[in-house]
Short mmCIF file of C-alpha atoms in Angstrom, two decimals:
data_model
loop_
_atom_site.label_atom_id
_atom_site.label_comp_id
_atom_site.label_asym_id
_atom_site.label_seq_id
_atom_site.Cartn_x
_atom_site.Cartn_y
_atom_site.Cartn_z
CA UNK F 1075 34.38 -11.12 -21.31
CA UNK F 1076 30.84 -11.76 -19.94
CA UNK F 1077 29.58 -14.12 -22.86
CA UNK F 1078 27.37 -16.44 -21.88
CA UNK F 1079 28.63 -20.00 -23.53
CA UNK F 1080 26.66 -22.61 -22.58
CA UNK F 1081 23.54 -22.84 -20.31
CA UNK F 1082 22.68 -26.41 -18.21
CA UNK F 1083 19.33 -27.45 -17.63
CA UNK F 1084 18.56 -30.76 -14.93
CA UNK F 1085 17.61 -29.74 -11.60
CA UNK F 1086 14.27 -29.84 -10.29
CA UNK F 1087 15.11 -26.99 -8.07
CA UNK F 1088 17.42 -24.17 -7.66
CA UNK F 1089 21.18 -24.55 -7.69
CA UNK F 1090 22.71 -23.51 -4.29
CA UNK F 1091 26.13 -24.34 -5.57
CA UNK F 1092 28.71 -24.54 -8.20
CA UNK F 1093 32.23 -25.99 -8.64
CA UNK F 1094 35.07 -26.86 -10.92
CA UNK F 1095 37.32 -29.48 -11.13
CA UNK F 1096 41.26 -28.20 -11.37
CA UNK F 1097 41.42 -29.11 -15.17
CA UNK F 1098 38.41 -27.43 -15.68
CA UNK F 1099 36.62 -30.07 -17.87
CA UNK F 1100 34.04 -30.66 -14.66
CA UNK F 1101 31.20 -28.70 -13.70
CA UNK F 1102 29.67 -29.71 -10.42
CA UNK F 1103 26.17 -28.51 -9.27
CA UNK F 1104 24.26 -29.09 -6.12
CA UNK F 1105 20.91 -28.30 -5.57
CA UNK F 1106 17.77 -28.56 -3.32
CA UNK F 1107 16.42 -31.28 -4.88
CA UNK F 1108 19.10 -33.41 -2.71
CA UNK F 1109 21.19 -34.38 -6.17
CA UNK F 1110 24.83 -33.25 -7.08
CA UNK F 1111 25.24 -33.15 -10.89
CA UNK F 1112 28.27 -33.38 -12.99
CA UNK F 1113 28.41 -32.23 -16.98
CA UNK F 1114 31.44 -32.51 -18.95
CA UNK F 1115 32.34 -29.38 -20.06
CA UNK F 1116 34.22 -30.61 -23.67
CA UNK F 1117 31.09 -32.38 -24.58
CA UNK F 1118 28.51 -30.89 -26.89
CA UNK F 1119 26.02 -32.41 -24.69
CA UNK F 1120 23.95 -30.48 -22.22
CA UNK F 1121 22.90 -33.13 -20.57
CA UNK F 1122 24.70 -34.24 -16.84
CA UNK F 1123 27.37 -36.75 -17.55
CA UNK F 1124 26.46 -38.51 -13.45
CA UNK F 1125 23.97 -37.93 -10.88
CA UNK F 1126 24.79 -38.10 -7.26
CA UNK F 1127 21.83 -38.40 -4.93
CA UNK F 1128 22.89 -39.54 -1.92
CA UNK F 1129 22.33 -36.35 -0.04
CA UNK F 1130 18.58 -36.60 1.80
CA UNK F 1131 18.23 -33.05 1.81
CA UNK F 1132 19.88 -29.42 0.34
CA UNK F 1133 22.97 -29.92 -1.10
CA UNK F 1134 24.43 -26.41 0.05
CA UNK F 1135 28.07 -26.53 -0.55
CA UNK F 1136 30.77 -27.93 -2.87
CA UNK F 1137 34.19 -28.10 -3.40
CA UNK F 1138 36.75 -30.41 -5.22
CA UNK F 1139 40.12 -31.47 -4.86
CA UNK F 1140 42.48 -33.11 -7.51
CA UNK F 1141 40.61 -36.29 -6.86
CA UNK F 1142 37.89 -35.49 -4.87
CA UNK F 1143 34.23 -34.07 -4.18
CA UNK F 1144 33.36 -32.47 -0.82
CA UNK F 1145 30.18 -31.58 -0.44
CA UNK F 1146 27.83 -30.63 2.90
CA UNK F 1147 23.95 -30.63 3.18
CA UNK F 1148 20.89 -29.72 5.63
CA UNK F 1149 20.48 -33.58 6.03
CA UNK F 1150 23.90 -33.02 8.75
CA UNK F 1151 26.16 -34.96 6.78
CA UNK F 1152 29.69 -33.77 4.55
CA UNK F 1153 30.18 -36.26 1.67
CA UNK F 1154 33.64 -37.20 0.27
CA UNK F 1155 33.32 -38.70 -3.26
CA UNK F 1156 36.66 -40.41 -3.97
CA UNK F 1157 36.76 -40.09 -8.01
CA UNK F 1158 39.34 -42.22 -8.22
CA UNK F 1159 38.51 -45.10 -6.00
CA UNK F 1160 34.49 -45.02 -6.43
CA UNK F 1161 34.16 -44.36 -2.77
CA UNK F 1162 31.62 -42.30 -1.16
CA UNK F 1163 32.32 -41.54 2.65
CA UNK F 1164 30.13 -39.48 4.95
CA UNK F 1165 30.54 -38.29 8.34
CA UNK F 1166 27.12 -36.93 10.12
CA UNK F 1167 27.64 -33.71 12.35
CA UNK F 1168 24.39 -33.47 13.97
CA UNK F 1169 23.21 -30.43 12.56
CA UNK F 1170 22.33 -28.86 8.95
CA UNK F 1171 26.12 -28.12 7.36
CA UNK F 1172 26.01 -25.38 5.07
CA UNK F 1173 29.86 -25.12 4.86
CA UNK F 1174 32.54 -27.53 4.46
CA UNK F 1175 35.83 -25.93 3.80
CA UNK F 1176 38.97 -28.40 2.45
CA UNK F 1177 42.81 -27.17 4.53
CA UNK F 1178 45.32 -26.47 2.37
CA UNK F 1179 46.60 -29.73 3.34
CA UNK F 1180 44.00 -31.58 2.81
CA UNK F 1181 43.92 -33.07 5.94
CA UNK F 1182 41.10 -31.97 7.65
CA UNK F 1183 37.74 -30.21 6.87
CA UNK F 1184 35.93 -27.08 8.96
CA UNK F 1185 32.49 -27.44 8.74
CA UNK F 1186 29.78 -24.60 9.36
CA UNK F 1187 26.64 -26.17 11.16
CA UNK F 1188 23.55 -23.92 11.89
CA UNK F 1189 24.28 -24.69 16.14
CA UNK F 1190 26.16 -21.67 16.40
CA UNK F 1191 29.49 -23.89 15.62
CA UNK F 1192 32.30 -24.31 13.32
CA UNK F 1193 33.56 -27.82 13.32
CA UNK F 1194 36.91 -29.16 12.76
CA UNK F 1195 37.04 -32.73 11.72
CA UNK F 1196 39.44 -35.32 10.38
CA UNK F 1197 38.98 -35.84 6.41
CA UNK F 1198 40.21 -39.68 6.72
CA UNK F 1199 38.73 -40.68 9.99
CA UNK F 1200 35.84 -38.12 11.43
CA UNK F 1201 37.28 -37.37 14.46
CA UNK F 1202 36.23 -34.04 15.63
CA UNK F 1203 39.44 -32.27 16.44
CA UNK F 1204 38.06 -28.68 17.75
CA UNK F 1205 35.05 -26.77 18.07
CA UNK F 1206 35.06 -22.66 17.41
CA UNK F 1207 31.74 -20.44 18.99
CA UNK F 1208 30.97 -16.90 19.51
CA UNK F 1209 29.35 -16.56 16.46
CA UNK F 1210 25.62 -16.55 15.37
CA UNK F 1211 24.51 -19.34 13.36
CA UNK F 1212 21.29 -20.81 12.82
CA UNK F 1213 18.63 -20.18 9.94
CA UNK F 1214 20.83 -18.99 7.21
CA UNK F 1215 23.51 -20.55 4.89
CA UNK F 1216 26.75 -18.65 6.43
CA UNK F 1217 30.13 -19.69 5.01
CA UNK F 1218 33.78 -20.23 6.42
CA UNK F 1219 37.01 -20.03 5.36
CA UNK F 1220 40.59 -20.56 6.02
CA UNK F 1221 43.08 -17.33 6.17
CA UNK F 1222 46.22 -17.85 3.20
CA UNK F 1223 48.58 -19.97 6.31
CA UNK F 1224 45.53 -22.12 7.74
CA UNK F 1225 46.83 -20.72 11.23
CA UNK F 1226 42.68 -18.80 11.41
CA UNK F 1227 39.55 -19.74 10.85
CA UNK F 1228 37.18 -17.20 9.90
CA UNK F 1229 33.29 -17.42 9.68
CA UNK F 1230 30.39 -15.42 8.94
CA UNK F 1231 27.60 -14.48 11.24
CA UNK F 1232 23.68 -13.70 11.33
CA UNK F 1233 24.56 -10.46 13.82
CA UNK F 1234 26.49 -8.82 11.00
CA UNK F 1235 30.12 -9.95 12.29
CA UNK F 1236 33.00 -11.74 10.72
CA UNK F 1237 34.49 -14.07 13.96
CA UNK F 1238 37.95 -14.86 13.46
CA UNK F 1239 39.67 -17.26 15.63
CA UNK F 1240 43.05 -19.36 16.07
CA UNK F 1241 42.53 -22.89 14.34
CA UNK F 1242 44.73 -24.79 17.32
CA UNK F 1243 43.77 -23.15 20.35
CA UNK F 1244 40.05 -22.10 19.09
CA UNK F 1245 40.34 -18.79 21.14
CA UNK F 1246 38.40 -15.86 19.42
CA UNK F 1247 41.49 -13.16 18.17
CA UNK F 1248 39.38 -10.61 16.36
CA UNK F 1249 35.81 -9.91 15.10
CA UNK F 1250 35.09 -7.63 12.10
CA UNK F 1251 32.02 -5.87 12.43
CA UNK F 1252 29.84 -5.04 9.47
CA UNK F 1253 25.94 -3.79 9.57
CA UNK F 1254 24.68 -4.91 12.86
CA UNK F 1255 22.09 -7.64 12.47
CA UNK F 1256 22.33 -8.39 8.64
CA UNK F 1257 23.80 -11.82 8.16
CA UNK F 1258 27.60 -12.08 7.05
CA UNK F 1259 26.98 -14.79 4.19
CA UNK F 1260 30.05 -15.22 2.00
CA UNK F 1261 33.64 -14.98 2.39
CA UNK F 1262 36.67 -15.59 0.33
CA UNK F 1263 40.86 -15.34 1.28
CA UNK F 1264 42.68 -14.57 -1.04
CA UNK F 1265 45.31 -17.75 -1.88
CA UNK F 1266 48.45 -15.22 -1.38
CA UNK F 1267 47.90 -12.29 0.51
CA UNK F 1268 46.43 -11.30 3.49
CA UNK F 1269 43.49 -9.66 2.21
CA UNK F 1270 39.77 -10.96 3.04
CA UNK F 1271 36.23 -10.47 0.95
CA UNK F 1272 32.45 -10.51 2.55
CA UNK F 1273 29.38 -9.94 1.13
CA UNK F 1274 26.45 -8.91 3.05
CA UNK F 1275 23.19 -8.38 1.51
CA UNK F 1276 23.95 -6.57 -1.86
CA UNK F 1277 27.78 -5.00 -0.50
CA UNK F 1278 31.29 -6.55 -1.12
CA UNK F 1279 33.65 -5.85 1.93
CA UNK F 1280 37.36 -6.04 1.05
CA UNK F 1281 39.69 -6.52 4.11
CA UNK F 1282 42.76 -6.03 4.73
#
Protein backbone atom coordinates (compact mmCIF):
# COMPACT_ATOMS: atom_id res chain seq x y z
CA UNK A 1 0.00 0.00 0.00
CA UNK A 2 1.19 3.51 -1.04
CA UNK A 3 3.31 2.42 -4.21
CA UNK A 4 3.37 4.70 -6.66
CA UNK A 5 2.59 2.67 -10.15
CA UNK A 6 2.43 4.77 -12.83
CA UNK A 7 2.85 8.59 -13.19
CA UNK A 8 0.88 10.69 -16.29
CA UNK A 9 2.37 13.51 -17.85
CA UNK A 10 0.00 15.95 -20.55
CA UNK A 11 -1.35 18.93 -19.03
CA UNK A 12 -0.07 22.25 -19.53
CA UNK A 13 -1.27 23.17 -16.13
CA UNK A 14 -2.21 21.76 -12.88
CA UNK A 15 -4.79 19.03 -12.46
CA UNK A 16 -7.80 20.26 -10.38
CA UNK A 17 -9.43 16.91 -10.75
CA UNK A 18 -9.39 13.24 -11.00
CA UNK A 19 -11.85 10.40 -11.74
CA UNK A 20 -12.43 6.77 -12.49
CA UNK A 21 -14.58 5.02 -14.56
CA UNK A 22 -16.61 1.99 -12.57
CA UNK A 23 -14.39 -0.74 -14.26
CA UNK A 24 -11.53 1.06 -13.40
CA UNK A 25 -9.66 0.86 -16.79
CA UNK A 26 -10.35 4.95 -17.16
CA UNK A 27 -8.53 7.65 -15.67
CA UNK A 28 -10.09 11.03 -16.21
CA UNK A 29 -8.20 14.35 -15.54
CA UNK A 30 -9.29 17.91 -15.78
CA UNK A 31 -7.21 20.70 -15.60
CA UNK A 32 -6.77 24.53 -16.00
CA UNK A 33 -5.65 24.44 -19.22
CA UNK A 34 -9.56 24.02 -20.20
CA UNK A 35 -8.85 20.13 -21.46
CA UNK A 36 -10.28 16.85 -19.84
CA UNK A 37 -7.91 13.92 -20.52
CA UNK A 38 -8.54 10.29 -20.58
CA UNK A 39 -5.54 7.42 -20.35
CA UNK A 40 -6.26 3.88 -20.43
CA UNK A 41 -5.13 2.44 -17.52
CA UNK A 42 -4.27 -1.41 -19.11
CA UNK A 43 -2.12 0.24 -21.65
CA UNK A 44 1.61 0.49 -21.30
CA UNK A 45 1.28 3.82 -22.77
CA UNK A 46 1.54 7.02 -20.81
CA UNK A 47 0.28 8.93 -23.17
CA UNK A 48 -3.80 10.22 -23.02
CA UNK A 49 -5.85 7.80 -25.00
CA UNK A 50 -8.61 11.31 -25.94
CA UNK A 51 -8.55 14.88 -25.33
CA UNK A 52 -11.63 16.79 -24.50
CA UNK A 53 -11.37 20.54 -24.87
CA UNK A 54 -14.48 21.86 -25.06
CA UNK A 55 -14.43 23.55 -21.72
CA UNK A 56 -13.29 27.53 -22.32
CA UNK A 57 -11.98 27.77 -19.02
CA UNK A 58 -10.94 25.55 -15.55
CA UNK A 59 -12.14 22.32 -15.71
CA UNK A 60 -12.81 22.04 -11.80
CA UNK A 61 -14.83 18.99 -11.29
CA UNK A 62 -15.45 15.45 -12.58
CA UNK A 63 -17.40 12.61 -12.15
CA UNK A 64 -18.54 9.51 -14.22
CA UNK A 65 -21.33 7.34 -14.45
CA UNK A 66 -21.57 3.80 -16.11
CA UNK A 67 -21.76 5.63 -19.39
CA UNK A 68 -21.10 8.96 -18.74
CA UNK A 69 -18.72 12.08 -18.00
CA UNK A 70 -19.97 15.02 -15.90
CA UNK A 71 -17.85 17.57 -15.63
CA UNK A 72 -18.30 21.58 -14.47
CA UNK A 73 -15.94 24.57 -15.21
CA UNK A 74 -15.32 28.47 -14.43
CA UNK A 75 -16.52 29.06 -18.10
CA UNK A 76 -20.47 28.47 -16.23
CA UNK A 77 -21.20 25.49 -18.05
CA UNK A 78 -21.62 21.39 -16.69
CA UNK A 79 -20.74 19.06 -19.61
CA UNK A 80 -22.35 15.60 -20.09
CA UNK A 81 -20.18 13.40 -22.39
CA UNK A 82 -22.42 10.50 -23.48
CA UNK A 83 -19.61 7.63 -24.06
CA UNK A 84 -21.82 5.63 -25.60
CA UNK A 85 -23.69 7.78 -28.01
CA UNK A 86 -20.72 10.39 -28.88
CA UNK A 87 -22.81 13.16 -27.49
CA UNK A 88 -21.61 16.09 -25.69
CA UNK A 89 -24.45 18.22 -23.96
CA UNK A 90 -23.95 21.38 -21.94
CA UNK A 91 -26.18 23.42 -19.96
CA UNK A 92 -24.73 27.11 -18.97
CA UNK A 93 -25.61 28.26 -15.30
CA UNK A 94 -24.52 31.73 -15.39
CA UNK A 95 -21.84 31.59 -13.06
CA UNK A 96 -18.29 29.72 -12.56
CA UNK A 97 -19.47 25.88 -11.42
CA UNK A 98 -16.98 24.36 -9.35
CA UNK A 99 -19.29 21.43 -8.35
CA UNK A 100 -21.53 19.23 -10.17
CA UNK A 101 -22.75 16.39 -8.11
CA UNK A 102 -24.65 13.20 -10.12
CA UNK A 103 -28.23 11.85 -7.67
CA UNK A 104 -28.19 8.55 -6.97
CA UNK A 105 -30.70 8.31 -9.58
CA UNK A 106 -29.20 9.83 -12.01
CA UNK A 107 -31.74 12.06 -12.73
CA UNK A 108 -30.72 15.27 -11.89
CA UNK A 109 -27.43 17.15 -11.10
CA UNK A 110 -26.70 19.89 -8.03
CA UNK A 111 -24.40 22.23 -9.13
CA UNK A 112 -22.17 24.60 -6.86
CA UNK A 113 -21.82 28.12 -8.60
CA UNK A 114 -19.60 30.85 -6.94
CA UNK A 115 -23.23 33.26 -6.56
CA UNK A 116 -23.71 32.06 -3.24
CA UNK A 117 -26.06 29.13 -4.83
CA UNK A 118 -26.46 25.51 -5.16
CA UNK A 119 -28.37 24.63 -8.24
CA UNK A 120 -30.60 21.82 -8.94
CA UNK A 121 -31.07 21.03 -12.55
CA UNK A 122 -32.53 18.38 -14.80
CA UNK A 123 -29.67 15.97 -16.30
CA UNK A 124 -31.87 15.31 -19.63
CA UNK A 125 -33.45 18.66 -20.15
CA UNK A 126 -31.74 21.73 -17.99
CA UNK A 127 -34.54 22.77 -16.29
CA UNK A 128 -33.63 24.32 -13.07
CA UNK A 129 -35.75 22.56 -10.54
CA UNK A 130 -34.64 24.43 -7.12
CA UNK A 131 -32.29 26.82 -5.85
CA UNK A 132 -30.58 26.33 -2.08
CA UNK A 133 -28.79 29.81 -0.31
CA UNK A 134 -27.55 30.71 3.01
CA UNK A 135 -24.28 29.77 2.30
CA UNK A 136 -21.08 31.72 1.29
CA UNK A 137 -19.83 31.14 -2.05
CA UNK A 138 -17.79 33.10 -4.24
CA UNK A 139 -13.86 33.03 -4.85
CA UNK A 140 -13.07 29.55 -3.88
CA UNK A 141 -13.72 26.02 -5.33
CA UNK A 142 -16.33 24.73 -2.49
CA UNK A 143 -17.91 21.32 -3.10
CA UNK A 144 -21.45 19.65 -2.53
CA UNK A 145 -22.78 16.58 -1.91
CA UNK A 146 -25.75 14.45 -1.51
CA UNK A 147 -26.50 12.74 2.12
CA UNK A 148 -26.70 8.43 1.60
CA UNK A 149 -31.04 8.88 0.79
CA UNK A 150 -30.66 12.08 -1.57
CA UNK A 151 -33.49 13.55 0.82
CA UNK A 152 -30.29 16.66 1.82
CA UNK A 153 -28.13 18.54 0.14
CA UNK A 154 -25.14 19.59 1.85
CA UNK A 155 -22.49 22.24 0.77
CA UNK A 156 -19.46 23.82 1.90
CA UNK A 157 -18.91 27.42 2.74
CA UNK A 158 -16.15 30.31 2.69
CA UNK A 159 -17.44 31.37 6.52
CA UNK A 160 -16.27 28.02 7.84
CA UNK A 161 -19.89 26.30 7.81
CA UNK A 162 -21.26 23.14 6.36
CA UNK A 163 -25.20 24.32 5.18
CA UNK A 164 -27.37 21.47 5.04
CA UNK A 165 -30.73 21.75 3.61
CA UNK A 166 -33.91 19.62 2.42
CA UNK A 167 -33.46 18.82 -1.44
CA UNK A 168 -37.54 19.30 -2.11
CA UNK A 169 -38.48 22.07 -0.07
CA UNK A 170 -34.84 23.89 -0.14
CA UNK A 171 -35.42 25.07 3.53
CA UNK A 172 -32.07 25.28 5.53
CA UNK A 173 -32.41 22.16 8.47
CA UNK A 174 -28.99 22.42 10.04
CA UNK A 175 -25.56 24.13 9.67
CA UNK A 176 -22.32 22.56 11.02
CA UNK A 177 -19.99 25.00 12.12
CA UNK A 178 -16.26 24.52 11.79
CA UNK A 179 -13.38 27.40 12.19
CA UNK A 180 -15.15 30.59 11.60
CA UNK A 181 -14.02 32.21 8.37
CA UNK A 182 -11.78 29.40 6.84
CA UNK A 183 -13.47 28.02 3.78
CA UNK A 184 -15.30 24.51 4.07
CA UNK A 185 -13.76 23.00 0.72
CA UNK A 186 -14.41 19.27 0.46
CA UNK A 187 -16.97 16.94 1.52
CA UNK A 188 -17.74 13.33 1.12
CA UNK A 189 -21.07 10.96 2.44
CA UNK A 190 -20.44 8.04 3.03
CA UNK A 191 -22.57 5.56 0.37
CA UNK A 192 -24.21 3.63 3.54
CA UNK A 193 -24.24 5.32 6.64
CA UNK A 194 -25.02 8.44 7.95
CA UNK A 195 -21.69 9.67 8.61
CA UNK A 196 -20.22 12.93 6.78
CA UNK A 197 -16.30 14.05 6.03
CA UNK A 198 -14.92 17.89 5.56
CA UNK A 199 -11.74 19.12 5.15
CA UNK A 200 -10.81 22.55 5.95
CA UNK A 201 -7.45 23.85 5.43
CA UNK A 202 -5.08 20.96 6.54
CA UNK A 203 -8.05 19.12 9.15
CA UNK A 204 -10.42 16.17 8.26
CA UNK A 205 -13.85 16.56 10.11
CA UNK A 206 -15.75 13.27 10.50
CA UNK A 207 -19.53 13.71 11.23
CA UNK A 208 -21.83 11.92 12.48
Amino acid sequence: MGQVLRKYRGHAGAVNCVAMNEESTCLFSGSIDCTIKVWDLRSKSRDAMQVMDEAKDSVSYLETSDHEIIAASLDCKVRRYDIRMGLVMSDHLGKPITCSYLTKDGQCLVNNTADNTVKLIDKETGQLLNEYRGHKHANYRIESVLNNKDSYILSGSEDGKVVVWDLVDGKVQTTLDHIPGKPVHSLSFHPKENCLLTAVESRIYLWK
